[in-house]
Coordinates of C-alpha atoms in Angstrom, one line a residue:
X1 CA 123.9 90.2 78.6
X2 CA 126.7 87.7 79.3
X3 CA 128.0 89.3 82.6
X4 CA 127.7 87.1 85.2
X5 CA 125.7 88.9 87.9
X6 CA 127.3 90.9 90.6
X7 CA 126.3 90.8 95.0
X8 CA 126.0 87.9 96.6
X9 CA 123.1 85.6 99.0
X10 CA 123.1 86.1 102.3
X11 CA 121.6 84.3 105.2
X12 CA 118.1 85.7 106.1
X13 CA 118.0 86.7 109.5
X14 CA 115.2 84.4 111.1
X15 CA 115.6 86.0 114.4
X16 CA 112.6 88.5 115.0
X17 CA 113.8 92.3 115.7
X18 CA 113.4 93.5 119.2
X19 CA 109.2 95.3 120.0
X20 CA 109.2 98.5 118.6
X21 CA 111.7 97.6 115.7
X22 CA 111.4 97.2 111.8
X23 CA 113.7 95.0 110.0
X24 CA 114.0 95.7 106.3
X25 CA 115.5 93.3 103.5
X26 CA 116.0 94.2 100.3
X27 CA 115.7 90.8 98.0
X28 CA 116.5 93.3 94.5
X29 CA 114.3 95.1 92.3
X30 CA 111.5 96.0 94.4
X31 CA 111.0 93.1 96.3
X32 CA 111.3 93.0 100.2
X33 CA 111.0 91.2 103.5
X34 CA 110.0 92.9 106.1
X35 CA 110.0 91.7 109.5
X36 CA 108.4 92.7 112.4
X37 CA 108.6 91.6 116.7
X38 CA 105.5 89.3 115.8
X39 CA 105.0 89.2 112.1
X40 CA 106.6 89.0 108.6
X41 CA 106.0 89.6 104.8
X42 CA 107.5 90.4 101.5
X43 CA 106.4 92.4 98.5
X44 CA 106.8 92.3 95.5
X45 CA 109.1 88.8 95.4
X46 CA 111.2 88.1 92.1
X47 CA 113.7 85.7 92.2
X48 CA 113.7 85.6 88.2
X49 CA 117.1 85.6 86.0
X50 CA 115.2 87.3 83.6
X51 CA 112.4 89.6 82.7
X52 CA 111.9 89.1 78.6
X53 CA 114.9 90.0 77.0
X54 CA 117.1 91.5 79.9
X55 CA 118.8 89.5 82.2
X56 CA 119.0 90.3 85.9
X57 CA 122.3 92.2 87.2
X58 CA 122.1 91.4 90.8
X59 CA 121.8 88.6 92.8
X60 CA 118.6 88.3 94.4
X61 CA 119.8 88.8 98.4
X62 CA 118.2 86.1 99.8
X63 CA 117.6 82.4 98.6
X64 CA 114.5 82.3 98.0
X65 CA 113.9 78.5 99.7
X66 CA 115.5 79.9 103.0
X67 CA 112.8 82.4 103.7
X68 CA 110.6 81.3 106.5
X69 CA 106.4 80.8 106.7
X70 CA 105.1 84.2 106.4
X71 CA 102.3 86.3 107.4
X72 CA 101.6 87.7 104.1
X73 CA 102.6 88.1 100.6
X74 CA 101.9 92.0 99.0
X75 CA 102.2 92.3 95.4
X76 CA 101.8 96.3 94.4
X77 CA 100.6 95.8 90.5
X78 CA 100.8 92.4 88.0
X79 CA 103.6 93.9 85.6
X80 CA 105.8 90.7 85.1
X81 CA 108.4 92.5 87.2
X82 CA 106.5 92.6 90.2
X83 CA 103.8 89.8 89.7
X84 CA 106.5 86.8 89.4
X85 CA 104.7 83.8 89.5
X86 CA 107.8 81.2 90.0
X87 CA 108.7 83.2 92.9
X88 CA 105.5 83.4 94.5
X89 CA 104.9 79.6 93.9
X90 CA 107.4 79.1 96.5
X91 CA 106.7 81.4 99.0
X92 CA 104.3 80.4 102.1
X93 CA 101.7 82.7 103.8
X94 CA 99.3 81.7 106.8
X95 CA 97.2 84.5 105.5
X96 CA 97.4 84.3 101.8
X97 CA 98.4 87.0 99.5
X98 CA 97.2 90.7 98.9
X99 CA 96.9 92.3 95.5
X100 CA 95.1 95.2 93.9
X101 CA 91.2 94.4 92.4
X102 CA 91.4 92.9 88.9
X103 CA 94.5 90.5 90.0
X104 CA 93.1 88.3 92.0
X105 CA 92.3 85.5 88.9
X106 CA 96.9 85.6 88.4
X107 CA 97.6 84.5 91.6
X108 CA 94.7 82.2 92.9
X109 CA 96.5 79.1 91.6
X110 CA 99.9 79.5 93.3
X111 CA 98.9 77.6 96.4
X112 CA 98.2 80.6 99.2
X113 CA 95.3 79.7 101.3
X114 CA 93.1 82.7 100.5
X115 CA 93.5 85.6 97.9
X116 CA 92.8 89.3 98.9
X117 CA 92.0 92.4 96.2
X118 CA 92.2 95.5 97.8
X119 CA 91.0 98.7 96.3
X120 CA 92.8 102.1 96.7
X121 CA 92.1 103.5 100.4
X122 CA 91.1 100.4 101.5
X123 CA 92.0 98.6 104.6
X124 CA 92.8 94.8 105.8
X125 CA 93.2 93.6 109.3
X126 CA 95.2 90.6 110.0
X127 CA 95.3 90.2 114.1
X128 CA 97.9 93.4 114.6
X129 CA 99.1 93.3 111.0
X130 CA 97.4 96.8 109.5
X131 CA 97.5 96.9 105.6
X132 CA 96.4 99.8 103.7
X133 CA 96.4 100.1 99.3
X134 CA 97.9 103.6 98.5
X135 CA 97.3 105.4 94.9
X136 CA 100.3 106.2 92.2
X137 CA 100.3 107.1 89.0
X138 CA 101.4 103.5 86.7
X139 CA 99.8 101.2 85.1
X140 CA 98.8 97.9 85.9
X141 CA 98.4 95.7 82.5
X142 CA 99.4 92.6 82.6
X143 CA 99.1 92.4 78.6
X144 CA 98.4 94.1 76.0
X145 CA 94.6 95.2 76.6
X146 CA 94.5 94.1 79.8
X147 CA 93.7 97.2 81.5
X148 CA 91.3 96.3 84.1
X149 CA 93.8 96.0 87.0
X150 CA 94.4 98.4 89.9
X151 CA 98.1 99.1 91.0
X152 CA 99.4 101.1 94.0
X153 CA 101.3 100.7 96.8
X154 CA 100.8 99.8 100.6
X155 CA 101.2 101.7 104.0
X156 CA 101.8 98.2 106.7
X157 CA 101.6 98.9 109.8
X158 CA 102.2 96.8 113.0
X159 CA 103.2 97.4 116.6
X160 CA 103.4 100.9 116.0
X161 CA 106.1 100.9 113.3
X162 CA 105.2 101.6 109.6
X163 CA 106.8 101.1 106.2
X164 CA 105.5 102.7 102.8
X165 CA 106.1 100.7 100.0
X166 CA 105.5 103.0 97.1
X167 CA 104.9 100.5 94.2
X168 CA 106.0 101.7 90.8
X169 CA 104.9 105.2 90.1
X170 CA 106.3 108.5 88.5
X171 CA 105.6 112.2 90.2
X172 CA 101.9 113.4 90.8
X173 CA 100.4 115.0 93.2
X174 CA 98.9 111.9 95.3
X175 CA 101.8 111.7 97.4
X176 CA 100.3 114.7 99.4
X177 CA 97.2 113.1 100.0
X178 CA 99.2 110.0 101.5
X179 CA 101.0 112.3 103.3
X180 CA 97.4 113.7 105.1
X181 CA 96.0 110.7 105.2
X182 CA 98.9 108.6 106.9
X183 CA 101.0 110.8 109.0
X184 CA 103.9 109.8 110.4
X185 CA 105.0 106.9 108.5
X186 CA 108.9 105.9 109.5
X187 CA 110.2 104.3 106.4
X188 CA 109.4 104.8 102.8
X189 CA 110.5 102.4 100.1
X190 CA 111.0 104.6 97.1
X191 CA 111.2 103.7 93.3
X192 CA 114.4 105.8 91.8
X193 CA 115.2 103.6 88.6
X194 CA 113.8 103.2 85.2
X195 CA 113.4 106.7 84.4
X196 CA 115.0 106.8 81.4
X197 CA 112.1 104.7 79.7
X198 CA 112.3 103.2 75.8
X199 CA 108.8 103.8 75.5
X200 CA 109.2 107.0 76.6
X201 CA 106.2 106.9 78.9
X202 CA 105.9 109.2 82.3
X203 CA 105.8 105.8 85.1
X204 CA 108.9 106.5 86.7
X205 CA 110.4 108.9 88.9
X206 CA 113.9 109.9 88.7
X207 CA 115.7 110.1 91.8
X208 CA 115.1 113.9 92.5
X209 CA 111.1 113.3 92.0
X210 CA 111.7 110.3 94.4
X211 CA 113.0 112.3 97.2
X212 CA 110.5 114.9 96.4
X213 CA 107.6 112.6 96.8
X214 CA 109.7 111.4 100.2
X215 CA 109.1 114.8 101.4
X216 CA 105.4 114.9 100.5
X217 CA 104.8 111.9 102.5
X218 CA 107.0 112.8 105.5
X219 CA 108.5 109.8 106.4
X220 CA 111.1 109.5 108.7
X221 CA 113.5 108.1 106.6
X222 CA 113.8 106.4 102.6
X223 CA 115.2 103.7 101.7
X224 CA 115.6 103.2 97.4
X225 CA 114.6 100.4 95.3
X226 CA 113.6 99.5 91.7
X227 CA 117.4 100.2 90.6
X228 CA 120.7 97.9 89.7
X229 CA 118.7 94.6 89.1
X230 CA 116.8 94.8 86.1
X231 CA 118.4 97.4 83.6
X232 CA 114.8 98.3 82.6
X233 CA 116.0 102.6 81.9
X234 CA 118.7 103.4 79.6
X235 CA 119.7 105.4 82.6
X236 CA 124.0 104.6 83.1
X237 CA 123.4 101.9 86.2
X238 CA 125.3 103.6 88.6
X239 CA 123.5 107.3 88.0
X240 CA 120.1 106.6 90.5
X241 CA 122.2 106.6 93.6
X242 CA 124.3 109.4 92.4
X243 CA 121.6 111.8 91.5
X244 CA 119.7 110.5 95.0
X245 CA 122.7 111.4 97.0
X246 CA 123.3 114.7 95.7
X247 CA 119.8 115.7 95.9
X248 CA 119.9 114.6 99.6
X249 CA 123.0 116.7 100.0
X250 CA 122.0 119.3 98.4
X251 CA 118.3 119.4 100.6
X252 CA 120.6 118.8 103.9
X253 CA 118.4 115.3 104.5
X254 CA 121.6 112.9 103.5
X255 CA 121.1 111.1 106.8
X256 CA 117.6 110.3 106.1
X257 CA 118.4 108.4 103.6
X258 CA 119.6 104.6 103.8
X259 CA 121.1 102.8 100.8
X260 CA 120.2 99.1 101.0
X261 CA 122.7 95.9 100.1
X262 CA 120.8 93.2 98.8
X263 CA 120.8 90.8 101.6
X264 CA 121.4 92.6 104.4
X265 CA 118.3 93.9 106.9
X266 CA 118.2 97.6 107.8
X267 CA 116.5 98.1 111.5
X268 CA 114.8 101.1 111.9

């Protein structure tokens, strides 16, 4: 609890990647900007210190004040860990923010110009910026009995390149149906922390269910997250990547995978 936090901020790269090119930032957590030749996002901000009682391990990547006007904002479910308010009272976005149906009434004071509830399978259009709401299997209570609220992830999509954020889920058999229904998706943001749950429950997937549910999809290539910021498993904090890395060893698919630093954008 009284560590100081390890990484360090770096400068966001305002710069635009080249046509045909996806930039990838990991902030920490599961939070993300993504950049592409004409357009820009991030999901799932949190800049917090702290969520409840645990205190965060690594800095956030990026200062949050240095991130540029965006396109939109995508937040996968309105667990406190993903649904940061603070954060996303900051952030600006010409075309407001995205969550699933039931979250709309968290967000609609936090100053974006339009709020968007998206149901699972459904699709938004934003000029060439494609956004589609994917199943898991989660929850997406905010509270206690607050169990009206959708959670997922999202497939984006724009000049041709695509990146799967997965949201927080554990195994089931949904990833298949992705897989059908989006083919050839190039990078996959996978959840491969947490497992090791208090409560016991069956949200998370370890890191071998991560790369499993990789392979169901059939992306190109995986990139990790939900790990190393928040210690929210009682999982030791180094054993994600290990157990990721020798499951991609062991499958022969070690080059498909990209481990992220906070901070620093991975072109794909």
């Amino acid at each position: 609890m009284f560590r100081r936090p390890g990484g360090e901020e770096q400068s966001p790269m305002l710069n635009s990647p080249e046509p045909g090119k996806v930039r990838v930032t990991w902030v920490g957590h599961a939070g993300f900007y993504i950049q592409f030749a004409d357009h820009a996002l991030m999901v799932d901000p949190n800049w917090a210190n702290w969520h409840g009682f645990v205190r965060r391990q690594r800095r956030p990547g990026l200062p949050l004040r240095d991130i540029p006007e965006l396109d939109l904002v995508l937040v996968t479910h309105a667990h406190f860990d993903h649904l940061h308010k603070p954060s996303l009272k900051v952030l600006q976005a010409r075309e407001g923010i995205v969550v699933p149906r039931g979250s709309g009434s968290l967000v609609k004071r936090l100053g974006f110009p339009s709020v968007h509830e998206m149901k699972i399978w459904d699709r938004v259009e934003f000029d060439e910026l494609h956004i589609t709401h994917t199943p898991s299997h989660h929850w997406g209570a905010r509270y206690l009995h607050d169990t009206h609220r959708d959670y997922g992830g999202y497939l984006i999509e724009a000049a041709g390149k695509s990146v799967f954020h997965c949201g927080d889920s554990a195994w089931f058999d949904g990833f298949g149906e992705i897989g059908r229904r989006l083919p050839d998706i190039d990078v996959a943001l996978m959840p491969i922390g947490a497992y090791e749950a208090p409560s016991g429950r069956d949200v998370h997937m370890n890191p071998e269910e991560a790369v499993r549910a990789f392979a169901e999809i059939g992306a190109k290539v995986m990139i990790p997250m939900h790990y190393g910021t928040f210690p929210l498993g009682n999982e030791p904090p180094e054993e994600p990547v290990d157990r990721l890395l020798q499951e991609a060893d062991r499958l022969g698919i070690s080059e498909r995978i990209l481990i992220p630093e906070e901070g620093v954008g991975i072109e794909w």
